Amino acid sequence: MPWVLLIVASYLAGSIPFGLLMARVVRGIDIRQEGSGNIGATNVSRSLGKKWGLVVLVLDALKGYLPPLFLPGIVGLGGDAGSASAWVIPMSAMTTVIGHMFPIWLGFKGGKGIATSLGALGAASPWGLLVATICFFGSFAINKIVSLSSLIALAGYLAFELIFWQVPLAFRPSDGLQGATTPQAIMAIVLSILIVYRHKSNLARLRAGTEPTFFQKKSN
Ligand code: G3P
């Protein structure tokens, strides 16, 4: 039962569509009819301005970061939950991102999962987040395209989690600290598949050479 509660509560937390709500409250518009049609921070920035994009980025990241830290304790899976303990945070983190991408409130058509993954990785895989952040800014400095840089960050994160899966970290080999645990590696694989799937329209535009930079407008 605690696991069911953890999954349901994480999903519901992730499914709060901050971008959609913000656009409705601030401008009275449906963000799904604007720009790329996405409910995420990039499209809010495009449609409402960078200030509101930043607010949505922070809120979406927090809904990925806070549930995995607090929900396990609330549902009775906090502390040492025995052999399941390594799974608790990654499962909750992954489910918040799934909630963002497939929210029940919006007919399971949500965002692309980048900002929520930022927070989720902060809670479940800080090393993965570091690698992803470096890849994102390295790419963005060159091409200025958020979707492409997000996918490159995702590839870097996935590669890190797979290459360092169960590899003891050199500076703490004695306590068994690993570059990536099995739950972290599975989370990376699941998130990669889902995030690439949610970016299929971006991938089509990138192939066609029509994906705009962060500083250009975009139509559906
Ligand atoms: O945050 C999602 C980003 O990768 C792409 O968003 O609005 O440019 O499709 P968008």
XYZ file of N, CA and C in Angstrom, residues 17-57 59-60 214 216-218:
141
model
N -0.374 21.231 -13.954
C 0.131 21.898 -15.170
C 0.421 23.375 -14.923
N 1.550 23.660 -14.293
C 1.860 25.043 -13.907
C 1.886 25.992 -15.113
N 2.436 25.531 -16.234
C 2.515 26.390 -17.420
C 1.132 26.780 -17.911
N 0.250 25.802 -17.965
C -1.123 26.048 -18.422
C -1.839 27.007 -17.474
N -1.697 26.756 -16.180
C -2.375 27.593 -15.177
C -1.829 29.020 -15.213
N -0.508 29.125 -15.325
C 0.125 30.448 -15.326
C -0.360 31.276 -16.519
N -0.390 30.651 -17.706
C -0.821 31.374 -18.911
C -2.278 31.804 -18.789
N -3.092 30.949 -18.172
C -4.507 31.272 -18.015
C -4.682 32.444 -17.045
N -3.945 32.404 -15.935
C -4.089 33.438 -14.904
C -3.471 34.761 -15.350
N -2.269 34.694 -15.916
C -1.534 35.926 -16.247
C -2.088 36.604 -17.497
N -2.401 35.819 -18.555
C -2.807 36.400 -19.836
C -4.199 36.000 -20.275
N -4.831 35.047 -19.563
C -6.139 34.564 -19.986
C -6.091 33.771 -21.286
N -4.945 33.153 -21.570
C -4.833 32.379 -22.813
C -4.620 30.898 -22.523
N -4.912 30.079 -23.538
C -4.623 28.637 -23.450
C -3.257 28.427 -24.106
N -2.262 28.114 -23.297
C -0.884 27.994 -23.800
C -0.777 26.915 -24.885
N -1.750 25.975 -24.887
C -1.721 24.897 -25.889
C -2.057 25.415 -27.289
N -2.595 26.657 -27.336
C -2.906 27.264 -28.644
C -1.824 28.256 -29.072
N -0.767 28.344 -28.308
C 0.289 29.341 -28.573
C 1.605 28.647 -28.927
N 2.421 29.335 -29.712
C 3.782 28.862 -29.999
C 3.828 27.404 -30.399
N 4.628 26.625 -29.671
C 4.776 25.202 -29.986
C 3.582 24.382 -29.501
N 2.711 25.013 -28.690
C 1.571 24.285 -28.132
C 1.926 23.525 -26.866
N 3.204 23.584 -26.465
C 3.628 22.851 -25.265
C 3.282 23.650 -24.003
N 3.050 22.938 -22.891
C 2.699 23.617 -21.639
C 3.934 23.917 -20.785
N 5.122 23.696 -21.350
C 6.347 23.839 -20.568
C 6.916 25.253 -20.534
N 8.018 25.377 -19.793
C 8.627 26.683 -19.545
C 9.104 27.367 -20.818
N 9.611 26.599 -21.780
C 10.123 27.211 -23.012
C 9.008 27.919 -23.756
N 7.859 27.254 -23.857
C 6.752 27.860 -24.599
C 6.091 28.993 -23.814
N 6.096 28.885 -22.491
C 5.583 29.992 -21.673
C 6.487 31.200 -21.861
N 7.779 30.960 -21.899
C 8.732 32.040 -22.124
C 8.485 32.701 -23.477
N 8.252 31.872 -24.470
C 7.986 32.348 -25.831
C 6.701 33.178 -25.883
N 5.668 32.733 -25.156
C 4.336 33.334 -25.282
C 4.042 34.419 -24.243
N 4.601 34.277 -23.038
C 4.296 35.231 -21.962
C 5.492 36.101 -21.597
N 6.665 35.718 -22.069
C 7.870 36.458 -21.709
C 8.785 35.616 -20.820
N 10.065 35.984 -20.827
C 11.088 35.166 -20.144
C 10.871 35.090 -18.638
N 10.334 36.177 -18.052
C 10.117 36.184 -16.600
C 9.155 35.049 -16.209
N 8.044 34.933 -16.947
C 7.061 33.896 -16.622
C 7.588 32.515 -16.981
N 8.422 32.458 -18.026
C 9.053 31.184 -18.377
C 9.925 30.689 -17.231
N 10.638 31.633 -16.613
C 11.500 31.264 -15.492
C 10.674 30.790 -14.291
N 9.550 31.476 -14.051
C 8.672 31.070 -12.928
C 8.179 29.631 -13.151
N 7.746 29.341 -14.386
C 7.245 27.989 -14.684
C 8.382 26.969 -14.608
N 9.568 27.361 -15.075
C 10.730 26.464 -14.977
C 10.975 26.073 -13.521
N 8.822 26.261 -10.925
C 7.701 25.491 -10.366
C 7.711 24.052 -10.890
N 7.945 23.894 -12.199
C 7.976 22.541 -12.767
C 9.149 21.735 -12.208
N 15.767 29.737 -29.221
C 15.054 30.241 -28.037
C 14.590 31.675 -28.241
N 13.525 33.029 -31.104
C 12.542 33.211 -32.183
C 11.182 32.720 -31.730
N 10.122 33.234 -32.385
C 8.768 32.743 -32.122
C 8.586 31.428 -32.872
N 7.575 30.671 -32.464
C 7.306 29.419 -33.182
C 5.810 29.219 -33.293
